[in-house]
Amino acid sequence: MKNDRRATSVVALGGLGEVGKNMYVISHNDEIIIIDAGVMFPESELLGVDYVIQDVTYLKQNEKKIKALIITHGHEDHIGGIPFLLQNVEIPIIYAPRVAADLIRKKLEDRSVGYNNIEVYDEKTFIKYKHFQIEFVATTHSIPDSFAIVVHTPNGIIFETGDYKFDLTPIGPMANLHKMADLGKKGVKLLLGESTNALSEGFSKSESLVDEALDDIVSKHHSRLIIATFASNIYRVKHIVETCRKNGRKIVVFGRSMETSIELAMNNGLIEDKSIIIDYNHAKNLKKNEVCILCTGSQGEPLAALSRIANGTHKQITLMPDDLVVFSSNPIPGNAASVNKVINQLYLKGVRVFTNSEFSDIHASGHANAEELKLMLRLIKPEYFMPIHGEYRMLKKHSDMAIACDVNPNNIFICENGDSVELIDGIVKRGPRVQAADVYVDGSRIGDIGSVIIKDRKLMSKDGILVTILNINPTTHELLIKPNITTRGFVLVNENAELINKIERKVSEIVNNSLSSNAYSYTDLRNQIILELHPFINELTGRHPIILPVIMEVKK
């Protein structure tokens, strides 16, 4: 690679100070490569929002420089934003490992996004551009075909770990520790290291321990099994299928994402015996100890299959007293209350429930714990370090580990989305900030949902909405009939006749006063109604509903 004294820039458009929404941009002069394009699922206060994605203004401004989008693996927080990205920015090519490529194609098809330039890579692939040379290192994660990205730049090697763990007895392939060590010997200038499990001490459990625990459960339970797990944890799904096959059980699948994962696993040879998957009508003819229901809902999602089974609203599955429900997962932070609600509903139905605990290894994280993060630091031996993919406390903890592993404290960068670092003249330093706000997706609407709309939705959820319909003669400027008041989420009209009458009289008073002025406009009238009605209603009820005046012109 020719000597080039210009700076190489690394900027995060997502993934810092949060778990999800990963996107990291590496640029040098007239070339840009993007690593990952994930989504983040909204917190409960973001009412009506389906996804949170990156602000891609920076990419749009530099669109002609973009060479490729490179995907580390197929989880939503790394590929979920691709359909939205492609609608806003021209991406010449997407490089993705095999399983991720299949998931991306399915995702684009579901959203009717036309794009056909996806190229599958493996560990032998080598991509070369004018300023960048890119290679890949196999890692172990909870989904097949996961990789770290190695970017050779004019200012040194950048190593982006992707999501990983070090599992010495994995269900799938081993991480390529030798290649990591070789790169460490060559000299890595900057390590971008995922920090998701930085707060968890020790080593993460091996997936093989989960395999043994599930095998023990399946072999010893002699009635119907219901197992809930992450659909995206394809290795877990694979060995649930294999365990059931070994123990003479057929599997019924519920949940669209689980069906997609099963289909993908079959297409990629991860599940070879397709006859083990049956429909529910077939299962009704089998003995209870010959059936396993594999479903979504391990995080207590209200509309997921397990939640509907637990609350008795599932159209096909009715719980039986001797059922055993297995949660092969841990609650994601923020989901504990939802999961506990489902567990309580299951207990109320009289079934047994098995959850992950220190006494039962029925779930293992796909992310590196503290000692594994240290191992990565020791293997790569970076001169500079930037923790990524985690909340601030995770990034800080990971940085402390880097110092313990002999990285110079002055060479560590804890950044926020929009911050950049620059590699130049043998050093790494902070660069200029770029725009990197959250963008909300609501159905097919991207970026139209601002803080004002979210605030209005919170008000409506708490205090409701009040609509006042006015019939006005535009010629005589008179109110023809008394205002029609209707509400949603505020009060029941039939049970609060006196309150509604007071509001009607107040609206009539406001309207008549405004109409007496020749200078009034409908906009002024609407504003005046809102201005005077808010304190009036608050004084009567102590609530602040959203007020929507509707004015209709009626000529006699």
Coordinates of C-alpha atoms in Angstrom, one line a residue:
M1 CA 0.0 0.0 0.0
K2 CA 1.5 3.3 -1.1
N3 CA 2.5 5.9 1.5
D4 CA -0.3 8.4 2.0
R5 CA 0.2 11.1 4.7
R6 CA -3.5 12.0 4.9
A7 CA -5.6 11.1 7.9
T8 CA -7.7 8.0 8.2
S9 CA -11.0 8.7 10.0
V10 CA -13.2 6.4 12.1
V11 CA -16.6 7.7 13.1
A12 CA -19.5 5.9 14.9
L13 CA -23.0 6.8 13.7
G14 CA -24.5 4.3 16.1
G15 CA -23.5 1.8 18.8
L16 CA -21.9 4.1 21.4
G17 CA -23.8 4.7 24.7
E18 CA -26.3 2.1 23.6
V19 CA -26.7 -1.6 22.8
G20 CA -27.8 -1.7 19.2
K21 CA -27.9 0.5 16.1
N22 CA -24.3 -0.4 15.2
M23 CA -22.7 1.5 12.4
Y24 CA -19.0 2.4 12.1
V25 CA -17.6 4.4 9.2
I26 CA -13.9 4.3 8.1
S27 CA -12.8 6.9 5.5
H28 CA -9.6 7.9 3.8
N29 CA -9.5 10.7 1.3
D30 CA -12.0 9.7 -1.4
E31 CA -13.0 6.3 -0.1
I32 CA -15.4 5.2 2.6
I33 CA -16.3 1.8 3.9
I34 CA -19.2 1.2 6.3
I35 CA -19.2 -1.6 8.9
D36 CA -22.7 -2.8 9.9
A37 CA -26.1 -1.0 9.7
G38 CA -28.2 -2.1 12.7
V39 CA -31.4 -1.0 14.4
M40 CA -32.2 -0.4 18.1
F41 CA -35.5 -1.4 19.5
P42 CA -37.2 1.6 21.2
E43 CA -37.6 2.1 24.9
S44 CA -41.1 2.1 26.3
E45 CA -41.4 5.9 26.3
L46 CA -41.0 6.1 22.5
L47 CA -44.7 5.4 21.9
G48 CA -45.6 4.1 18.5
V49 CA -41.9 3.9 17.3
D50 CA -41.0 0.6 15.7
Y51 CA -37.2 1.1 15.4
V52 CA -34.5 3.6 16.1
I53 CA -31.9 3.9 13.3
Q54 CA -28.9 6.1 12.5
D55 CA -28.9 9.6 11.1
V56 CA -27.1 9.1 7.8
T57 CA -26.6 12.7 6.9
Y58 CA -22.9 12.3 7.0
L59 CA -23.1 9.4 4.5
K60 CA -25.4 11.2 2.2
Q61 CA -23.0 14.2 2.1
N62 CA -20.2 11.8 1.2
E63 CA -22.2 9.4 -0.9
K64 CA -19.8 9.3 -3.9
K65 CA -17.0 8.2 -1.7
I66 CA -18.8 5.0 -0.4
K67 CA -17.2 1.8 -1.6
A68 CA -19.0 -0.9 0.4
L69 CA -21.1 -1.8 3.4
I70 CA -19.5 -4.7 5.2
I71 CA -21.6 -6.8 7.6
T72 CA -20.0 -8.7 10.6
H73 CA -23.0 -11.1 11.2
G74 CA -26.7 -11.4 10.9
H75 CA -28.3 -10.0 14.1
E76 CA -30.8 -7.2 13.9
D77 CA -28.6 -4.7 15.7
H78 CA -26.1 -5.1 12.8
I79 CA -28.3 -5.7 9.7
G80 CA -31.8 -4.4 10.7
G81 CA -31.2 -0.9 9.4
I82 CA -30.1 -1.9 5.9
P83 CA -33.5 -1.5 4.2
F84 CA -33.8 2.1 5.6
L85 CA -30.1 2.9 4.7
L86 CA -30.7 1.7 1.1
Q87 CA -33.7 4.0 0.8
N88 CA -31.6 7.0 1.7
V89 CA -28.0 6.3 0.5
E90 CA -26.6 4.6 -2.6
I91 CA -24.5 1.6 -1.5
P92 CA -22.5 0.1 -4.4
I93 CA -22.1 -3.3 -2.8
I94 CA -22.9 -5.2 0.4
Y95 CA -20.4 -7.8 1.6
A96 CA -22.0 -10.2 4.1
P97 CA -21.3 -13.7 5.4
R98 CA -23.5 -16.5 4.2
V99 CA -26.3 -16.6 6.9
A100 CA -26.4 -12.8 7.2
A101 CA -26.7 -12.5 3.4
D102 CA -29.8 -14.8 3.4
L103 CA -31.3 -12.8 6.3
I104 CA -30.7 -9.5 4.5
R105 CA -32.3 -10.7 1.2
K106 CA -35.3 -11.9 3.2
K107 CA -35.5 -8.5 5.0
L108 CA -35.3 -6.5 1.7
E109 CA -37.9 -8.7 0.1
D110 CA -40.3 -8.2 3.0
R111 CA -39.9 -4.4 2.8
S112 CA -40.1 -4.4 -1.1
V113 CA -36.6 -2.8 -1.3
G114 CA -35.0 -3.7 -4.7
Y115 CA -31.3 -4.4 -4.3
N116 CA -29.3 -7.3 -5.8
N117 CA -25.6 -6.6 -5.2
I118 CA -24.9 -8.7 -2.1
E119 CA -21.7 -10.7 -2.2
V120 CA -21.0 -13.4 0.3
Y121 CA -17.6 -13.5 1.9
D122 CA -15.7 -16.0 4.1
E123 CA -12.5 -16.1 5.9
K124 CA -10.5 -16.5 2.7
T125 CA -12.0 -13.4 1.1
F126 CA -9.7 -10.4 0.5
I127 CA -11.1 -7.1 -0.7
K128 CA -8.8 -4.5 -2.1
Y129 CA -9.5 -0.8 -2.8
K130 CA -7.2 2.1 -3.5
H131 CA -6.6 3.0 0.1
F132 CA -8.1 -0.1 1.9
Q133 CA -7.4 -3.8 2.1
I134 CA -9.9 -5.8 4.0
E135 CA -9.8 -9.3 5.4
F136 CA -11.8 -11.3 7.8
V137 CA -11.3 -13.3 11.0
A138 CA -13.8 -16.0 12.0
T139 CA -15.3 -15.5 15.5
T140 CA -17.7 -17.5 17.7
H141 CA -21.1 -16.0 18.4
S142 CA -24.7 -17.2 18.8
I143 CA -25.3 -17.0 15.1
P144 CA -23.3 -18.9 12.4
D145 CA -20.9 -17.0 10.1
S146 CA -19.7 -14.3 12.5
F147 CA -16.6 -12.3 11.7
A148 CA -14.2 -9.6 12.8
I149 CA -13.3 -7.1 10.2
V150 CA -9.6 -6.2 9.6
V151 CA -9.0 -3.0 7.6
H152 CA -5.5 -2.2 6.4
T153 CA -5.2 1.5 5.9
P154 CA -2.3 3.9 4.9
N155 CA -2.1 4.7 8.6
G156 CA -2.1 1.2 10.1
I157 CA -4.4 -1.7 10.8
I158 CA -7.9 -1.2 12.3
F159 CA -9.4 -4.3 13.9
E160 CA -13.2 -4.3 14.5
T161 CA -14.2 -7.3 16.6
G162 CA -17.9 -7.6 15.7
D163 CA -19.8 -9.5 18.3
Y164 CA -17.9 -12.5 19.7
K165 CA -17.1 -14.8 22.6
F166 CA -14.2 -17.2 23.2
D167 CA -15.8 -20.7 23.5
L168 CA -13.4 -23.5 23.6
T169 CA -16.1 -26.1 23.1
P170 CA -18.5 -24.3 20.8
I171 CA -21.4 -25.8 18.9
G172 CA -20.1 -24.3 15.7
P173 CA -16.6 -23.4 14.5
M174 CA -13.9 -22.2 16.8
A175 CA -12.8 -18.5 16.6
N176 CA -9.5 -18.2 14.7
L177 CA -7.2 -17.3 17.6
H178 CA -4.1 -18.0 15.5
K179 CA -5.0 -15.4 12.9
M180 CA -5.8 -12.9 15.7
A181 CA -2.4 -13.5 17.3
D182 CA -0.6 -13.1 14.0
L183 CA -2.3 -9.8 13.4
G184 CA -1.3 -8.8 16.9
K185 CA 2.3 -9.6 16.1
K186 CA 2.1 -7.5 12.9
G187 CA 0.9 -4.5 14.9
V188 CA -2.7 -3.3 15.2
K189 CA -2.9 0.5 15.4
L190 CA -6.5 0.7 16.6
L191 CA -8.8 -1.9 18.1
L192 CA -12.6 -1.3 18.0
G193 CA -13.9 -3.8 20.6
E194 CA -17.5 -4.7 21.5
S195 CA -18.3 -4.1 25.1
T196 CA -21.8 -5.7 25.6
N197 CA -20.8 -8.0 28.5
A198 CA -18.0 -5.9 29.9
L199 CA -19.8 -5.8 33.3
S200 CA -20.0 -9.6 33.5
E201 CA -17.0 -11.1 35.3
G202 CA -15.1 -14.2 34.4
F203 CA -15.7 -16.3 31.2
S204 CA -19.1 -16.8 29.6
K205 CA -20.6 -20.3 29.7
S206 CA -19.9 -22.6 26.8
E207 CA -22.8 -23.3 24.5
S208 CA -22.0 -27.1 24.9
L209 CA -23.1 -26.8 28.5
V210 CA -26.4 -25.6 27.4
D211 CA -26.6 -28.5 25.0
E212 CA -26.0 -30.9 27.8
A213 CA -28.6 -29.2 30.1
L214 CA -31.3 -29.2 27.4
D215 CA -30.6 -32.8 26.6
D216 CA -31.1 -33.6 30.2
I217 CA -34.5 -31.8 30.3
V218 CA -35.8 -33.3 27.1
S219 CA -34.8 -36.8 28.0
K220 CA -36.2 -36.7 31.5
H221 CA -39.5 -34.9 30.9
H222 CA -42.3 -37.3 29.7
S223 CA -45.0 -34.9 28.6
R224 CA -45.2 -32.0 26.2
L225 CA -42.4 -29.4 26.1
I226 CA -42.7 -25.8 25.2
I227 CA -39.3 -24.1 24.6
A228 CA -38.9 -20.3 24.1
T229 CA -35.6 -18.8 22.9
F230 CA -34.2 -16.1 20.7
A231 CA -35.0 -16.9 17.1
S232 CA -31.8 -15.2 16.1
N233 CA -29.7 -17.7 18.2
I234 CA -29.6 -20.1 15.3
Y235 CA -27.0 -22.4 17.0
R236 CA -29.4 -22.8 20.0
V237 CA -32.3 -23.5 17.6
K238 CA -30.1 -26.1 15.8
H239 CA -29.3 -28.1 18.9
I240 CA -32.8 -27.9 20.3
V241 CA -33.8 -29.6 17.0
E242 CA -31.1 -32.2 17.3
T243 CA -31.9 -32.9 20.9
C244 CA -35.5 -33.4 20.1
R245 CA -34.6 -35.7 17.2
K246 CA -32.4 -37.8 19.5
N247 CA -35.2 -38.1 22.0
G248 CA -37.9 -39.0 19.5
R249 CA -39.8 -35.7 19.6
K250 CA -41.3 -33.8 16.6
I251 CA -41.2 -30.0 16.7
V252 CA -44.0 -27.5 16.0
V253 CA -42.8 -24.0 15.3
F254 CA -44.8 -20.9 16.3
G255 CA -43.6 -17.3 15.6
R256 CA -42.7 -15.8 12.3
S257 CA -39.1 -15.0 13.2
M258 CA -38.6 -18.6 14.5
E259 CA -40.1 -20.0 11.2
T260 CA -37.6 -17.8 9.3
S261 CA -34.7 -19.0 11.4
I262 CA -35.7 -22.7 10.9
E263 CA -36.0 -22.2 7.1
L264 CA -32.6 -20.4 7.0
A265 CA -31.0 -23.2 9.1
M266 CA -32.4 -25.8 6.7
N267 CA -31.3 -24.0 3.6
N268 CA -27.7 -23.7 4.9
G269 CA -27.4 -27.3 6.0
L270 CA -27.5 -26.5 9.7
I271 CA -30.6 -28.6 10.2
E272 CA -30.5 -31.7 8.0
D273 CA -33.6 -33.7 9.1
K274 CA -36.5 -31.6 7.7
S275 CA -39.0 -34.3 8.7
I276 CA -38.7 -33.3 12.4
I277 CA -40.6 -30.1 11.8
I278 CA -44.4 -30.7 11.6
D279 CA -47.5 -28.7 11.6
Y280 CA -49.9 -28.5 14.6
N281 CA -52.6 -30.7 13.0
H282 CA -50.1 -33.5 12.7
A283 CA -48.9 -33.0 16.3
K284 CA -52.4 -33.5 17.6
N285 CA -52.2 -37.1 16.6
L286 CA -49.0 -37.7 18.5
K287 CA -48.4 -38.6 22.2
K288 CA -47.6 -35.7 24.4
N289 CA -44.0 -37.0 25.0
E290 CA -43.5 -36.9 21.2
V291 CA -44.1 -33.2 20.8
C292 CA -42.0 -30.1 21.5
I293 CA -43.4 -26.6 20.7
L294 CA -40.5 -24.2 19.8
C295 CA -41.7 -20.6 19.9
T296 CA -40.8 -16.9 20.2
G297 CA -41.6 -14.8 23.3
S298 CA -38.6 -15.5 25.6
Q299 CA -38.5 -11.7 26.3
G300 CA -42.2 -11.4 27.3
E301 CA -43.2 -9.6 24.1
P302 CA -47.0 -9.1 24.3
L303 CA -47.8 -10.4 20.8
A304 CA -45.3 -13.2 20.7
A305 CA -46.4 -16.8 20.7
L306 CA -45.5 -17.6 24.3
S307 CA -47.3 -14.6 25.7
R308 CA -50.5 -15.6 23.9
I309 CA -50.1 -19.2 25.1
A310 CA -49.6 -18.0 28.7
N311 CA -52.7 -15.6 28.7
G312 CA -54.9 -18.1 26.9
T313 CA -55.4 -16.2 23.7
H314 CA -53.4 -18.4 21.3
K315 CA -55.7 -19.9 18.7
Q316 CA -54.2 -23.3 18.6
I317 CA -52.3 -24.0 21.8
T318 CA -54.0 -24.6 25.2
L319 CA -51.8 -25.2 28.2
M320 CA -52.1 -28.6 30.0
P321 CA -51.1 -29.1 33.6
D322 CA -48.2 -31.5 32.9
D323 CA -46.6 -29.1 30.3
L324 CA -43.1 -28.0 30.9
V325 CA -42.2 -24.5 29.7
V326 CA -38.4 -23.8 29.2
F327 CA -37.0 -20.3 28.9
S328 CA -33.7 -20.9 27.1
S329 CA -32.7 -17.3 27.4
N330 CA -32.0 -14.5 29.9
P331 CA -34.1 -11.3 30.0
I332 CA -32.5 -8.4 28.1
P333 CA -32.1 -5.4 30.4
G334 CA -35.5 -3.7 30.6
N335 CA -37.5 -6.8 29.8
A336 CA -37.4 -8.4 33.2
A337 CA -40.9 -7.2 34.2
S338 CA -42.5 -8.5 31.0
V339 CA -40.8 -11.9 31.3
N340 CA -41.9 -12.2 35.0
K341 CA -45.5 -11.3 34.0
V342 CA -45.5 -14.2 31.5
I343 CA -43.9 -16.6 34.0
N344 CA -46.6 -15.7 36.6
Q345 CA -49.3 -16.3 34.0
L346 CA -47.8 -19.7 33.2
Y347 CA -47.7 -20.7 36.9
L348 CA -51.3 -19.6 37.3
K349 CA -52.2 -22.1 34.6
G350 CA -50.6 -24.8 36.7
V351 CA -47.6 -25.7 34.4
R352 CA -44.0 -26.1 35.4
V353 CA -41.6 -23.4 34.3
F354 CA -37.8 -23.8 33.9
T355 CA -35.6 -20.7 33.7
N356 CA -31.9 -20.1 33.4
S357 CA -30.1 -19.9 36.8
E358 CA -26.8 -20.7 38.5
F359 CA -28.2 -24.2 39.0
S360 CA -29.3 -24.8 35.4
D361 CA -27.3 -24.0 32.3
I362 CA -30.1 -23.5 29.7
H363 CA -28.7 -20.3 28.3
A364 CA -25.3 -19.0 27.4
S365 CA -24.6 -15.5 26.2
G366 CA -23.1 -15.0 22.8
H367 CA -21.0 -12.1 24.0
A368 CA -17.6 -12.0 25.7
N369 CA -17.4 -11.6 29.4
A370 CA -14.6 -9.6 31.1
E371 CA -11.9 -12.3 30.9
E372 CA -12.6 -12.9 27.2
L373 CA -12.4 -9.2 26.5
K374 CA -9.0 -9.2 28.2
L375 CA -8.0 -12.2 26.0
M376 CA -8.9 -10.2 22.9
L377 CA -6.8 -7.3 24.1
R378 CA -3.9 -9.6 24.7
L379 CA -4.1 -11.3 21.4
I380 CA -4.5 -8.1 19.3
K381 CA -2.1 -6.0 21.4
P382 CA -3.5 -2.7 20.0
E383 CA -1.5 0.5 20.3
Y384 CA -4.8 2.5 20.5
F385 CA -8.2 1.3 21.7
M386 CA -11.8 2.5 21.3
P387 CA -14.5 0.5 23.0
I388 CA -17.7 0.1 21.0
H389 CA -21.2 -1.5 21.1
G390 CA -22.3 -0.7 24.7
E391 CA -23.8 1.7 27.1
Y392 CA -21.3 4.2 28.6
R393 CA -20.7 2.2 31.8
M394 CA -19.8 -0.8 29.6
L395 CA -17.4 1.3 27.5
K396 CA -15.8 2.7 30.6
K397 CA -15.4 -0.8 32.2
H398 CA -13.9 -2.1 28.9
S399 CA -11.5 0.8 28.9
D400 CA -10.4 0.0 32.5
M401 CA -9.6 -3.6 31.2
A402 CA -7.6 -2.2 28.4
I403 CA -5.4 -0.2 30.9
A404 CA -5.0 -3.4 32.9
C405 CA -3.9 -5.1 29.7
D406 CA -1.1 -2.6 29.2
V407 CA -2.8 -0.2 26.8
N408 CA -1.6 3.4 27.5
P409 CA -4.4 5.3 29.2
N410 CA -3.7 8.2 26.9
N411 CA -4.4 6.0 23.9
I412 CA -7.9 5.1 24.8
F413 CA -11.0 6.9 23.4
I414 CA -14.4 6.6 25.0
C415 CA -16.6 8.3 22.4
E416 CA -20.2 9.2 21.7
N417 CA -22.1 8.7 18.5
G418 CA -20.9 11.3 16.1
D419 CA -17.4 11.5 17.6
S420 CA -14.5 10.7 15.3
V421 CA -10.9 9.6 15.8
E422 CA -8.1 10.1 13.2
L423 CA -5.1 8.0 12.4
I424 CA -2.2 10.0 11.0
D425 CA 1.6 10.2 11.3
G426 CA 1.7 7.2 13.6
I427 CA -0.7 8.4 16.2
V428 CA -4.5 8.4 16.8
K429 CA -6.2 11.6 17.9
R430 CA -9.7 12.9 18.2
G431 CA -11.2 14.4 15.1
P432 CA -14.2 16.6 14.3
R433 CA -17.8 15.6 15.2
V434 CA -20.4 14.7 12.6
Q435 CA -24.2 14.7 12.8
A436 CA -25.4 11.5 14.5
A437 CA -28.8 11.9 16.1
D438 CA -31.4 9.1 16.6
V439 CA -34.0 8.7 13.8
Y440 CA -37.3 7.1 14.5
V441 CA -39.1 4.7 12.3
D442 CA -42.9 4.5 12.7
G443 CA -44.4 2.0 10.1
S444 CA -43.3 3.3 6.8
R445 CA -42.4 6.8 8.1
I446 CA -38.7 7.4 8.5
G447 CA -37.5 10.5 10.4
D448 CA -40.9 12.2 10.5
I449 CA -41.4 11.4 14.2
G450 CA -39.8 14.2 16.2
S451 CA -39.8 15.0 19.9
V452 CA -43.0 17.0 19.7
I453 CA -44.9 14.1 18.3
I454 CA -43.5 11.7 20.9
K455 CA -44.5 14.3 23.6
D456 CA -48.0 14.5 22.2
R457 CA -48.3 10.7 22.2
K458 CA -47.2 10.6 25.9
L459 CA -49.8 13.2 26.7
M460 CA -52.5 11.2 24.8
S461 CA -51.5 8.0 26.6
K462 CA -51.7 9.7 30.0
D463 CA -54.5 12.4 29.6
G464 CA -56.3 11.4 26.4
I465 CA -57.6 13.6 23.6
L466 CA -60.6 15.9 23.3
V467 CA -62.1 16.9 20.0
T468 CA -64.5 19.8 19.6
I469 CA -66.4 20.0 16.4
L470 CA -67.8 23.5 15.4
N471 CA -70.3 24.2 12.7
I472 CA -69.9 27.8 11.5
N473 CA -71.7 29.8 8.9
P474 CA -68.9 31.5 6.9
T475 CA -71.2 34.3 5.7
T476 CA -72.9 35.4 8.9
H477 CA -69.9 34.3 11.1
E478 CA -72.2 32.6 13.6
L479 CA -72.1 29.3 15.5
L480 CA -75.0 27.3 14.1
I481 CA -75.4 24.7 16.8
K482 CA -73.7 24.0 20.1
P483 CA -70.2 22.5 19.9
N484 CA -70.0 18.7 19.6
I485 CA -67.5 17.3 22.2
T486 CA -66.0 13.8 21.9
T487 CA -63.1 12.3 23.8
R488 CA -60.8 9.3 23.7
G489 CA -58.8 8.3 26.8
F490 CA -60.0 11.4 28.7
V491 CA -63.5 10.7 30.1
L492 CA -66.5 8.6 29.1
V493 CA -69.0 11.1 27.6
N494 CA -72.1 9.2 28.8
E495 CA -70.9 9.1 32.4
N496 CA -69.7 12.7 32.6
A497 CA -72.6 14.7 31.1
E498 CA -72.2 17.6 33.5
L499 CA -68.5 18.0 32.7
I500 CA -69.1 17.8 29.0
N501 CA -71.9 20.4 29.2
K502 CA -69.5 22.8 31.0
I503 CA -66.9 22.3 28.3
E504 CA -69.5 22.8 25.6
R505 CA -70.6 26.1 27.2
K506 CA -67.0 27.3 27.6
V507 CA -66.2 26.5 23.9
S508 CA -69.4 28.3 22.8
E509 CA -68.3 31.4 24.8
I510 CA -64.8 31.3 23.3
V511 CA -66.2 30.9 19.8
N512 CA -68.8 33.6 20.1
N513 CA -66.3 36.1 21.5
S514 CA -63.9 35.4 18.6
L515 CA -66.6 35.5 15.9
S516 CA -67.7 39.0 17.1
S517 CA -64.4 40.3 15.8
N518 CA -64.3 40.9 12.1
A519 CA -60.5 40.3 12.1
Y520 CA -60.7 36.6 13.2
S521 CA -59.3 33.7 11.2
Y522 CA -59.9 30.0 11.6
T523 CA -56.3 29.5 12.7
D524 CA -56.7 32.2 15.4
L525 CA -59.9 30.6 16.5
R526 CA -58.3 27.2 16.9
N527 CA -55.4 28.6 18.8
Q528 CA -57.8 30.6 21.1
I529 CA -59.9 27.5 21.9
I530 CA -56.7 25.6 22.9
L531 CA -55.3 28.5 24.9
E532 CA -58.4 29.1 27.0
L533 CA -59.7 25.5 27.2
H534 CA -56.5 23.9 28.6
P535 CA -56.5 25.8 32.0
F536 CA -60.3 25.5 32.2
I537 CA -60.2 21.7 31.8
N538 CA -57.2 21.4 34.1
E539 CA -59.0 23.3 36.8
L540 CA -62.1 21.0 36.5
T541 CA -60.2 17.7 36.2
G542 CA -56.5 18.1 36.9
R543 CA -55.7 16.7 33.5
H544 CA -54.2 18.0 30.3
P545 CA -55.8 16.3 27.3
I546 CA -54.7 17.2 23.8
I547 CA -57.3 19.5 22.3
L548 CA -58.2 19.3 18.6
P549 CA -60.7 21.9 17.4
V550 CA -62.4 20.9 14.1
I551 CA -64.1 23.8 12.2
M552 CA -66.6 23.0 9.5
E553 CA -68.2 25.6 7.3
V554 CA -71.9 25.1 6.8
K555 CA -74.0 27.4 4.6
K556 CA -77.7 27.6 5.3

